[in-house]
Amino acid sequence: MNYKRLSLYTLLLIAILTACSIYFATRLRFDYNFDNFFPKRDPDLAYYFSFRDKFGNDNDYLLIGLDNEPSIFDHDFLTRVDSLTAFMQRQPNVEAVLSPTTVKSPVIEQFGFFEIPYLHVDEPDRYEQDSINIYNSKELVGTLFSEDATAVSLFMQTADDLGKGASDTLMTSLYYKLEQLGLDQNHVAGKALAQSVFVEKMKIELAIFMSASILLVILFLWITFRTGWGVIVPLIVVLLSVLWAMGVMGLFNKPLDVMTMLLPTILFVVGMSDVIHIFSRYLTEIGHGLEKVPALKITVKEVGLATFLTSLTTAIGFLTLLTTAIVPIRDFGLYTAIAIFLAFVLAFTLLPAMLLLMKKPKPVPENRFSFSWPMLLRRMLRFVLVHPKGILSTSAAIVVISLIGITQVKVDTTFLEDLGDDDPILQDFQYFEQKFSGVRPFELHLIAAEGRSMYDLEVLQEVEELEQYLNNTYGLNFVTSPATVVKTINRAQNGGLQEYYMLPESKREMQTIKRRLQAFQGRSELRGVVTEDAREGRLSGKMTDIGSAAATVLNDSLRSFMEQKINSELLSTRLTGSSILLDKNNEYVTKNMMQGLLIAFGVIAIIVGLIFRSLRMVLISLVPNIIPLLMIGGLIGFLGINLNVSISIIFTIAFGIAVDDTIHFLSKLKLELMAGKSLPYAIKRTFISAGKAIIITSCILSAGFLTLVVSTFDATFYVGLFVSLTLVFAVIADLYLLPVLILLFYKAPQK
């Protein structure tokens, strides 16, 4: 067979596929769509979309907070706020602006309707009376005006599902005007800002991760092989793997999001593992005096199956993420699994082709440094053989301590949980939590009973009872509902006096208000609260971000209150909204994590069972891979880190990658046993032969994942930290605990 010609054909085909990958990779875009993190195939999601079609989205808004100490009642400051309001009202994709300088109190007289501004911006002499009126109006304090009168807030309703380009344009205009007006003490929060900033962060971090990974891999390759081609050849193979993976994503129009931006870094370090095993074995055979073709044949025979199995187990670890209901995580698992198999294909096509076409490498001369690997591995093996009881007792103690830590793990999540405490976006978010009503949305669907209307006085009284519970017990800081609309009209009919901000006392008065409401039927403020037929309503509000665990407790209490106190013959209700859906993700966390791990355990058991045809060996192989996961769970508990969707995926990812060392060790052990070696001697040969590659690949993987800790996203930081720790724990377990378990509990079949 002409291996040189076959290699050239292989390189030509790979070049064509690489050109196609480059074309499709150029179509990749970055995306941060908040709605993608809602649990798919969930009935509550379908209900929310239906609710949103009737009343509008609860997260298409921007909040602008402006500080002015010692008091906001300053003519120059309020003039600038008014200029900002007028400017933003003229911007594209801004549907409405609710501002302290434009909010008005409606007054209905016998001869007409007019509105009195709460703030007379151009009349400073009236500021004192204005402040009294404002702070007597409960609905304004904590929404447009802070309680300490040192800050105001503007609420901007933006167009539905604003894209990245439109968000960038809007934010550029806003910041330009804030700077022009000298409103330096500003704070901004909302979907348009998050989408704009998050995408830029993802671009920067992707470049940082890839650069750091490449530098680290070059360093490890040089330490390991100490030749230029020993660095360049593996690097080319892995870089092409990343490029092919990006091409596949571009082919299927899959954008890079906060999850899939991890793919290039993960693939870079995971793909290098395959290349290192092949390359190390090839150089070993060359060092034994073999020619290129025989050396490659032995390499493929010795590590081919093991490398295929490790790629399979790693891919399965990521594919188990398909059990989750969250689309970005599912896509991350799917495309990473595909990319891992592409890396495997390139490792066994491109790498051999390049090695065949290159000159036969000269064996690196042995020196003192070279002998350190056999010496180190022999010392490690001697320790294992001398201290088996100590290793077992230490492992048992670690398991007990880890289980104690796991009992302290809490399942909880908050909005913007992925951002670090020092991130400006999170700090602005917390600003609105402290100064105003908060930014966590609350949505309750109100449905009048058959034959009833939301404007029936009895129905409104039920709504008001709900409002009182939400304000006094639930912790809602701001409420808008059909009842607040009616109270506003009632106040307007009574000269705008605050003491009339209440429901009418008689049905006759209610009939008058109903007639008034007909005149406002087309206004957006009313459409967002009551449907045209007045059969359905919306009770919405804002509160502090207390976390999903506390919110779930509050919602359960609210449901109990509504069942007991709200008359179902008048009004029925249902909780909905984006916050409910994000909280519901926590219901999937534990279930999805356990499902994914059970699937991964099952696949590993099948693979080991096929290799050894021994149930005992299956159980032995799982132990050193379960213990690192228990250790990570214990660390999460002891450190007080909340278990959320982002953290939960660490376990399945880490298991799929960490088990690779076990597969390599057991595959080599099987070959030694098949050659007729005794079990102790086979373990010795396996330990010394496979130990070096296991340690090197684990170091590369750990170092590669550690580059993720520089991320400003907490999810990325924890993936990098805990996967790295899992790999370190796993390699220790594979080289110390696994040989002890095999020697004590596995009985090799007699030849």
Tab-separated table of C-alpha atoms in Angstrom, residues 179-576:
chain	number	residue	atom	x	y	z
A	179	GLU	CA	-22.752	62.522	29.304
A	180	GLN	CA	-23.929	65.600	27.399
A	181	LEU	CA	-26.287	66.577	30.229
A	182	GLY	CA	-23.663	65.957	32.895
A	183	LEU	CA	-25.761	63.311	34.645
A	184	ASP	CA	-22.723	61.410	35.843
A	185	GLN	CA	-24.360	59.758	38.834
A	186	ASN	CA	-26.415	57.337	36.757
A	187	HIS	CA	-27.389	53.674	37.003
A	188	VAL	CA	-28.959	51.619	34.220
A	189	ALA	CA	-30.582	48.187	34.315
A	190	GLY	CA	-32.683	46.202	31.863
A	191	LYS	CA	-32.723	43.679	29.071
A	192	ALA	CA	-31.343	46.005	26.364
A	193	LEU	CA	-28.287	46.803	28.500
A	194	ALA	CA	-27.726	43.165	29.487
A	195	GLN	CA	-27.930	42.006	25.884
A	196	SER	CA	-25.522	44.677	24.683
A	197	VAL	CA	-22.940	44.273	27.456
A	198	PHE	CA	-23.098	40.484	27.773
A	199	VAL	CA	-22.346	39.938	24.091
A	200	GLU	CA	-19.309	42.232	24.264
A	201	LYS	CA	-18.117	40.391	27.369
A	202	MET	CA	-18.494	37.060	25.568
A	203	LYS	CA	-16.379	38.247	22.623
A	204	ILE	CA	-13.581	39.485	24.877
A	205	GLU	CA	-13.597	36.408	27.083
A	206	LEU	CA	-13.615	34.001	24.143
A	207	ALA	CA	-10.427	35.655	22.849
A	208	ILE	CA	-8.838	35.533	26.327
A	209	PHE	CA	-9.734	31.867	26.901
A	210	MET	CA	-8.415	30.728	23.531
A	211	SER	CA	-5.185	32.714	23.840
A	212	ALA	CA	-4.512	31.428	27.354
A	213	SER	CA	-5.299	27.836	26.335
A	214	ILE	CA	-2.945	27.976	23.349
A	215	LEU	CA	-0.095	29.369	25.459
A	216	LEU	CA	-0.604	26.754	28.158
A	217	VAL	CA	-0.749	23.889	25.675
A	218	ILE	CA	2.414	25.123	23.926
A	219	LEU	CA	4.158	25.212	27.303
A	220	PHE	CA	3.085	21.659	28.220
A	221	LEU	CA	3.951	20.298	24.765
A	222	TRP	CA	7.403	21.818	24.942
A	223	ILE	CA	8.022	20.417	28.429
A	224	THR	CA	6.804	16.997	27.283
A	225	PHE	CA	8.457	16.649	23.825
A	226	ARG	CA	11.088	19.437	23.846
A	227	THR	CA	11.086	19.822	20.048
A	228	GLY	CA	9.525	22.380	17.718
A	229	TRP	CA	7.620	19.816	15.639
A	230	GLY	CA	6.442	18.195	18.878
A	231	VAL	CA	4.622	21.458	19.559
A	232	ILE	CA	3.516	22.460	16.065
A	233	VAL	CA	2.021	19.164	14.834
A	234	PRO	CA	-0.342	18.559	17.801
A	235	LEU	CA	-1.260	22.258	17.812
A	236	ILE	CA	-2.312	22.182	14.135
A	237	VAL	CA	-4.512	19.126	14.711
A	238	VAL	CA	-6.329	20.648	17.683
A	239	LEU	CA	-6.744	24.095	16.100
A	240	LEU	CA	-8.357	22.484	13.063
A	241	SER	CA	-10.680	20.574	15.417
A	242	VAL	CA	-11.836	23.878	16.908
A	243	LEU	CA	-12.283	25.386	13.436
A	244	TRP	CA	-14.363	22.403	12.265
A	245	ALA	CA	-16.555	22.669	15.365
A	246	MET	CA	-17.147	26.372	14.690
A	247	GLY	CA	-17.983	25.492	11.094
A	248	VAL	CA	-20.627	22.968	12.205
A	249	MET	CA	-22.229	25.611	14.445
A	250	GLY	CA	-22.206	28.087	11.579
A	251	LEU	CA	-23.712	25.478	9.238
A	252	PHE	CA	-26.718	25.057	11.554
A	253	ASN	CA	-26.943	28.804	12.357
A	254	LYS	CA	-26.244	28.194	16.033
A	255	PRO	CA	-25.012	31.442	17.632
A	256	LEU	CA	-22.384	31.621	20.336
A	257	ASP	CA	-24.027	32.305	23.692
A	258	VAL	CA	-22.863	32.360	27.307
A	259	MET	CA	-22.672	28.538	27.284
A	260	THR	CA	-21.366	27.667	23.801
A	261	MET	CA	-18.579	30.241	24.074
A	262	LEU	CA	-16.921	27.654	26.357
A	263	LEU	CA	-16.822	25.133	23.503
A	264	PRO	CA	-13.561	26.243	21.808
A	265	THR	CA	-11.629	26.199	25.084
A	266	ILE	CA	-13.060	22.855	26.200
A	267	LEU	CA	-12.462	21.294	22.797
A	268	PHE	CA	-8.928	22.656	22.688
A	269	VAL	CA	-7.896	20.983	25.933
A	270	VAL	CA	-10.004	17.822	25.509
A	271	GLY	CA	-8.876	17.319	21.909
A	272	MET	CA	-5.261	17.687	22.971
A	273	SER	CA	-5.711	14.645	25.222
A	274	ASP	CA	-6.230	12.360	22.200
A	275	VAL	CA	-3.271	13.864	20.374
A	276	ILE	CA	-0.945	13.502	23.368
A	277	HIS	CA	-1.766	9.787	23.797
A	278	ILE	CA	-1.167	9.086	20.091
A	279	PHE	CA	1.953	11.214	19.863
A	280	SER	CA	3.519	9.853	23.061
A	281	ARG	CA	3.011	6.254	21.984
A	282	TYR	CA	4.338	6.955	18.472
A	283	LEU	CA	7.532	8.543	19.825
A	284	THR	CA	7.982	5.644	22.241
A	285	GLU	CA	7.906	3.166	19.345
A	286	ILE	CA	10.266	5.335	17.279
A	287	GLY	CA	12.584	5.363	20.285
A	288	HIS	CA	12.530	1.557	20.206
A	289	GLY	CA	13.990	1.696	16.684
A	290	LEU	CA	10.845	1.105	14.588
A	291	GLU	CA	10.169	2.794	11.245
A	292	LYS	CA	7.264	5.228	10.811
A	293	VAL	CA	4.619	2.822	9.409
A	294	PRO	CA	5.170	-0.007	11.944
A	295	ALA	CA	5.325	2.565	14.750
A	296	LEU	CA	1.980	4.062	13.660
A	297	LYS	CA	0.372	0.634	13.340
A	298	ILE	CA	1.361	-0.297	16.882
A	299	THR	CA	0.246	3.126	18.121
A	300	VAL	CA	-3.227	2.761	16.577
A	301	LYS	CA	-3.514	-0.787	17.922
A	302	GLU	CA	-2.381	0.141	21.433
A	303	VAL	CA	-4.249	3.442	21.973
A	304	GLY	CA	-6.864	3.476	19.197
A	305	LEU	CA	-9.628	1.657	21.055
A	306	ALA	CA	-8.893	3.391	24.348
A	307	THR	CA	-8.913	6.815	22.677
A	308	PHE	CA	-12.177	6.024	20.908
A	309	LEU	CA	-13.732	4.926	24.189
A	310	THR	CA	-12.525	8.042	26.029
A	311	SER	CA	-13.912	10.264	23.255
A	312	LEU	CA	-17.166	8.330	23.510
A	313	THR	CA	-17.414	8.712	27.280
A	314	THR	CA	-16.539	12.419	27.138
A	315	ALA	CA	-19.132	12.992	24.406
A	316	ILE	CA	-21.733	11.090	26.411
A	317	GLY	CA	-20.957	13.252	29.437
A	318	PHE	CA	-21.927	16.277	27.349
A	319	LEU	CA	-24.856	14.536	25.629
A	320	THR	CA	-26.465	13.893	29.007
A	321	LEU	CA	-27.074	17.653	29.095
A	322	LEU	CA	-29.837	16.978	26.550
A	323	THR	CA	-31.944	15.817	29.505
A	324	THR	CA	-32.277	19.432	30.645
A	325	ALA	CA	-35.158	21.620	29.514
A	326	ILE	CA	-32.965	24.718	29.009
A	327	VAL	CA	-32.060	25.276	25.368
A	328	PRO	CA	-28.594	26.951	25.749
A	329	ILE	CA	-27.394	24.070	27.942
A	330	ARG	CA	-28.849	21.446	25.590
A	331	ASP	CA	-27.173	23.082	22.586
A	332	PHE	CA	-23.903	23.330	24.500
A	333	GLY	CA	-24.003	19.602	25.256
A	334	LEU	CA	-24.953	18.607	21.703
A	335	TYR	CA	-22.410	20.718	19.806
A	336	THR	CA	-19.580	19.936	22.232
A	337	ALA	CA	-20.245	16.205	21.803
A	338	ILE	CA	-20.170	16.600	18.009
A	339	ALA	CA	-16.952	18.608	18.263
A	340	ILE	CA	-15.286	15.916	20.407
A	341	PHE	CA	-15.912	13.288	17.723
A	342	LEU	CA	-14.602	15.639	15.055
A	343	ALA	CA	-11.439	16.026	17.148
A	344	PHE	CA	-11.158	12.233	17.380
A	345	VAL	CA	-11.519	11.862	13.602
A	346	LEU	CA	-8.820	14.470	12.956
A	347	ALA	CA	-6.514	12.888	15.542
A	348	PHE	CA	-6.608	9.567	13.664
A	349	THR	CA	-6.515	10.966	10.117
A	350	LEU	CA	-4.667	14.280	10.016
A	351	LEU	CA	-2.062	13.398	12.648
A	352	PRO	CA	-0.981	10.052	11.100
A	353	ALA	CA	-0.959	11.634	7.620
A	354	MET	CA	1.336	14.430	8.790
A	355	LEU	CA	3.606	12.018	10.648
A	356	LEU	CA	3.944	9.795	7.559
A	357	LEU	CA	4.877	12.721	5.320
A	358	MET	CA	7.371	14.185	7.792
A	359	LYS	CA	10.872	12.931	8.292
A	360	LYS	CA	11.245	10.247	10.897
A	361	PRO	CA	11.819	12.084	14.178
A	362	LYS	CA	15.073	11.511	15.959
A	363	PRO	CA	14.614	10.032	19.425
A	364	VAL	CA	15.221	12.626	22.091
A	365	PRO	CA	18.488	11.742	23.816
A	366	GLU	CA	17.991	10.385	27.272
A	367	ASN	CA	19.181	12.611	30.069
A	368	ARG	CA	18.615	13.060	33.738
A	369	PHE	CA	15.315	14.814	33.162
A	370	SER	CA	14.038	12.017	30.912
A	371	PHE	CA	14.637	9.385	33.555
A	372	SER	CA	12.529	11.309	36.072
A	373	TRP	CA	9.252	9.919	34.677
A	374	PRO	CA	10.017	6.209	35.234
A	375	MET	CA	11.550	7.014	38.606
A	376	LEU	CA	8.551	9.088	39.663
A	377	LEU	CA	6.048	6.450	38.537
A	378	ARG	CA	7.939	3.638	40.265
A	379	ARG	CA	7.978	5.591	43.512
A	380	MET	CA	4.237	6.251	43.227
A	381	LEU	CA	3.558	2.568	42.554
A	382	ARG	CA	5.739	1.544	45.506
A	383	PHE	CA	3.688	3.831	47.764
A	384	VAL	CA	0.465	2.247	46.480
A	385	LEU	CA	1.724	-1.278	47.144
A	386	VAL	CA	3.081	-0.466	50.610
A	387	HIS	CA	0.071	1.533	51.914
A	388	PRO	CA	-3.137	-0.047	50.538
A	389	LYS	CA	-4.978	0.141	53.888
A	390	GLY	CA	-4.002	3.777	54.354
A	391	ILE	CA	-5.270	4.629	50.863
A	392	LEU	CA	-8.587	2.852	51.501
A	393	SER	CA	-9.132	4.441	54.916
A	394	THR	CA	-8.239	7.913	53.574
A	395	SER	CA	-10.688	7.433	50.685
A	396	ALA	CA	-13.435	6.355	53.113
A	397	ALA	CA	-12.804	9.428	55.297
A	398	ILE	CA	-12.945	11.709	52.254
A	399	VAL	CA	-16.293	10.177	51.241
A	400	VAL	CA	-17.771	10.731	54.736
A	401	ILE	CA	-16.571	14.361	54.887
A	402	SER	CA	-17.854	15.002	51.360
A	403	LEU	CA	-21.290	13.611	52.212
A	404	ILE	CA	-21.463	15.964	55.211
A	405	GLY	CA	-20.712	18.879	52.872
A	406	ILE	CA	-23.308	17.722	50.362
A	407	THR	CA	-26.021	17.871	53.041
A	408	GLN	CA	-25.304	21.634	53.273
A	409	VAL	CA	-25.821	22.319	49.565
A	410	LYS	CA	-28.731	24.674	48.843
A	411	VAL	CA	-30.589	24.830	45.536
A	412	ASP	CA	-31.140	28.518	44.784
A	413	THR	CA	-30.730	31.075	42.019
A	414	THR	CA	-31.017	34.832	41.564
A	415	PHE	CA	-31.268	37.178	38.599
A	416	LEU	CA	-27.860	37.982	37.041
A	417	GLU	CA	-26.337	35.196	39.147
A	418	ASP	CA	-23.612	34.757	36.524
A	419	LEU	CA	-22.059	38.150	37.279
A	420	GLY	CA	-19.405	38.694	39.934
A	421	ASP	CA	-20.020	40.987	42.918
A	422	ASP	CA	-17.774	43.720	41.452
A	423	ASP	CA	-19.447	43.782	38.054
A	424	PRO	CA	-20.894	47.260	37.241
A	425	ILE	CA	-24.090	45.717	35.815
A	426	LEU	CA	-24.751	43.819	39.032
A	427	GLN	CA	-23.959	46.886	41.134
A	428	ASP	CA	-26.485	48.939	39.157
A	429	PHE	CA	-28.961	46.096	39.565
A	430	GLN	CA	-28.435	46.182	43.338
A	431	TYR	CA	-28.802	49.969	43.294
A	432	PHE	CA	-32.423	49.620	42.160
A	433	GLU	CA	-32.929	46.960	44.829
A	434	GLN	CA	-31.799	49.396	47.542
A	435	LYS	CA	-33.154	52.719	46.309
A	436	PHE	CA	-36.363	51.684	44.577
A	437	SER	CA	-38.868	48.831	44.465
A	438	GLY	CA	-36.434	46.302	43.034
A	439	VAL	CA	-36.274	44.708	39.612
A	440	ARG	CA	-37.662	41.213	40.150
A	441	PRO	CA	-40.962	41.168	38.198
A	442	PHE	CA	-44.151	39.735	39.653
A	443	GLU	CA	-47.054	38.706	37.423
A	444	LEU	CA	-50.478	37.385	38.403
A	445	HIS	CA	-53.160	36.568	35.836
A	446	LEU	CA	-56.656	37.629	36.956
A	447	ILE	CA	-59.715	36.028	35.359
A	448	ALA	CA	-63.229	37.179	36.212
A	449	ALA	CA	-65.778	34.399	36.758
A	450	GLU	CA	-68.348	33.582	34.080
A	451	GLY	CA	-70.790	36.450	33.727
A	452	ARG	CA	-68.500	38.804	35.621
A	453	SER	CA	-66.199	41.650	34.616
A	454	MET	CA	-62.924	42.902	36.041
A	455	TYR	CA	-64.804	46.172	36.686
A	456	ASP	CA	-67.440	44.585	38.908
A	457	LEU	CA	-67.049	46.066	42.375
A	458	GLU	CA	-67.102	42.646	44.080
A	459	VAL	CA	-64.316	41.410	41.776
A	460	LEU	CA	-62.240	44.529	42.415
A	461	GLN	CA	-62.628	44.045	46.169
A	462	GLU	CA	-61.126	40.561	45.776
A	463	VAL	CA	-58.246	42.084	43.814
A	464	GLU	CA	-57.706	44.692	46.514
A	465	GLU	CA	-57.564	41.976	49.177
A	466	LEU	CA	-54.863	40.324	47.074
A	467	GLU	CA	-52.967	43.623	46.840
A	468	GLN	CA	-53.007	44.061	50.613
A	469	TYR	CA	-51.616	40.567	51.132
A	470	LEU	CA	-48.912	41.145	48.501
A	471	ASN	CA	-47.881	44.461	50.065
A	472	ASN	CA	-48.039	43.475	53.735
A	473	THR	CA	-47.061	39.782	53.741
A	474	TYR	CA	-45.554	38.791	50.396
A	475	GLY	CA	-43.148	41.728	50.163
A	476	LEU	CA	-44.213	43.305	46.874
A	477	ASN	CA	-43.075	46.933	46.802
A	478	PHE	CA	-45.111	48.196	43.865
A	479	VAL	CA	-48.405	46.989	42.396
A	480	THR	CA	-50.366	47.774	39.239
A	481	SER	CA	-53.741	46.128	38.682
A	482	PRO	CA	-57.320	46.819	37.563
A	483	ALA	CA	-57.975	47.923	41.150
A	484	THR	CA	-55.200	50.560	41.038
A	485	VAL	CA	-56.643	51.862	37.752
A	486	VAL	CA	-60.092	52.231	39.306
A	487	LYS	CA	-58.619	53.889	42.420
A	488	THR	CA	-56.811	56.391	40.195
A	489	ILE	CA	-60.041	57.249	38.337
A	490	ASN	CA	-61.918	57.561	41.642
A	491	ARG	CA	-59.294	59.998	42.894
A	492	ALA	CA	-59.472	61.928	39.634
A	493	GLN	CA	-63.248	62.290	40.008
A	494	ASN	CA	-62.744	63.773	43.468
A	495	GLY	CA	-60.448	66.623	42.626
A	496	GLY	CA	-57.276	64.526	42.637
A	497	LEU	CA	-57.291	64.346	46.438
A	498	GLN	CA	-55.136	61.524	47.772
A	499	GLU	CA	-57.691	60.393	50.371
A	500	TYR	CA	-59.928	59.262	47.510
A	501	TYR	CA	-57.307	56.831	46.202
A	502	MET	CA	-59.613	53.939	47.042
A	503	LEU	CA	-62.276	51.752	45.466
A	504	PRO	CA	-65.720	53.363	45.164
A	505	GLU	CA	-68.053	52.594	48.045
A	506	SER	CA	-71.138	51.801	45.966
A	507	LYS	CA	-72.045	50.121	42.698
A	508	ARG	CA	-73.553	53.397	41.525
A	509	GLU	CA	-70.195	55.150	41.863
A	510	MET	CA	-68.610	52.195	40.089
A	511	GLN	CA	-70.954	52.627	37.137
A	512	THR	CA	-69.760	56.216	36.783
A	513	ILE	CA	-66.134	55.054	36.780
A	514	LYS	CA	-66.944	52.402	34.158
A	515	ARG	CA	-68.272	55.081	31.847
A	516	ARG	CA	-65.117	57.112	32.400
A	517	LEU	CA	-62.972	54.066	31.591
A	518	GLN	CA	-64.602	53.748	28.177
A	519	ALA	CA	-62.877	56.987	27.197
A	520	PHE	CA	-59.475	55.532	28.130
A	521	GLN	CA	-60.022	52.161	26.443
A	522	GLY	CA	-57.397	52.766	23.766
A	523	ARG	CA	-54.613	53.957	26.083
A	524	SER	CA	-51.589	51.667	26.459
A	525	GLU	CA	-51.644	52.002	30.267
A	526	LEU	CA	-55.080	50.394	30.329
A	527	ARG	CA	-54.388	47.758	27.658
A	528	GLY	CA	-51.489	46.473	29.743
A	529	VAL	CA	-53.758	45.868	32.742
A	530	VAL	CA	-57.189	44.810	31.416
A	531	THR	CA	-58.233	43.078	28.191
A	532	GLU	CA	-60.705	44.791	25.870
A	533	ASP	CA	-63.597	42.598	26.977
A	534	ALA	CA	-62.676	43.291	30.639
A	535	ARG	CA	-62.794	39.561	31.414
A	536	GLU	CA	-59.089	39.249	32.208
A	537	GLY	CA	-56.670	41.406	34.136
A	538	ARG	CA	-53.035	41.650	35.120
A	539	LEU	CA	-51.649	42.290	38.584
A	540	SER	CA	-47.973	43.137	38.216
A	541	GLY	CA	-45.309	44.572	40.445
A	542	LYS	CA	-41.674	44.724	41.454
A	543	MET	CA	-39.792	43.361	44.431
A	544	THR	CA	-36.254	42.701	45.595
A	545	ASP	CA	-34.466	39.670	44.171
A	546	ILE	CA	-34.815	37.334	47.136
A	547	GLY	CA	-33.746	34.214	45.220
A	548	SER	CA	-35.722	31.316	43.824
A	549	ALA	CA	-35.747	29.273	47.044
A	550	ALA	CA	-37.348	32.055	49.102
A	551	ALA	CA	-39.645	33.011	46.210
A	552	THR	CA	-40.916	29.424	45.964
A	553	VAL	CA	-41.862	29.486	49.659
A	554	LEU	CA	-43.640	32.831	49.225
A	555	ASN	CA	-45.494	31.603	46.139
A	556	ASP	CA	-46.675	28.476	47.930
A	557	SER	CA	-48.023	30.654	50.753
A	558	LEU	CA	-49.650	32.985	48.204
A	559	ARG	CA	-51.386	30.076	46.495
A	560	SER	CA	-52.700	28.864	49.862
A	561	PHE	CA	-53.977	32.369	50.646
A	562	MET	CA	-55.748	32.628	47.287
A	563	GLU	CA	-57.377	29.211	47.735
A	564	GLN	CA	-58.664	30.117	51.181
A	565	LYS	CA	-59.465	33.831	50.919
A	566	ILE	CA	-60.275	34.602	47.276
A	567	ASN	CA	-63.811	33.784	46.194
A	568	SER	CA	-63.471	31.537	43.135
A	569	GLU	CA	-67.067	32.361	42.158
A	570	LEU	CA	-65.865	35.904	41.524
A	571	LEU	CA	-62.208	35.630	40.546
A	572	SER	CA	-59.660	32.978	39.572
A	573	THR	CA	-55.902	33.574	39.495
A	574	ARG	CA	-52.664	32.027	38.263
A	575	LEU	CA	-49.050	33.003	38.904
A	576	THR	CA	-46.993	33.521	35.751
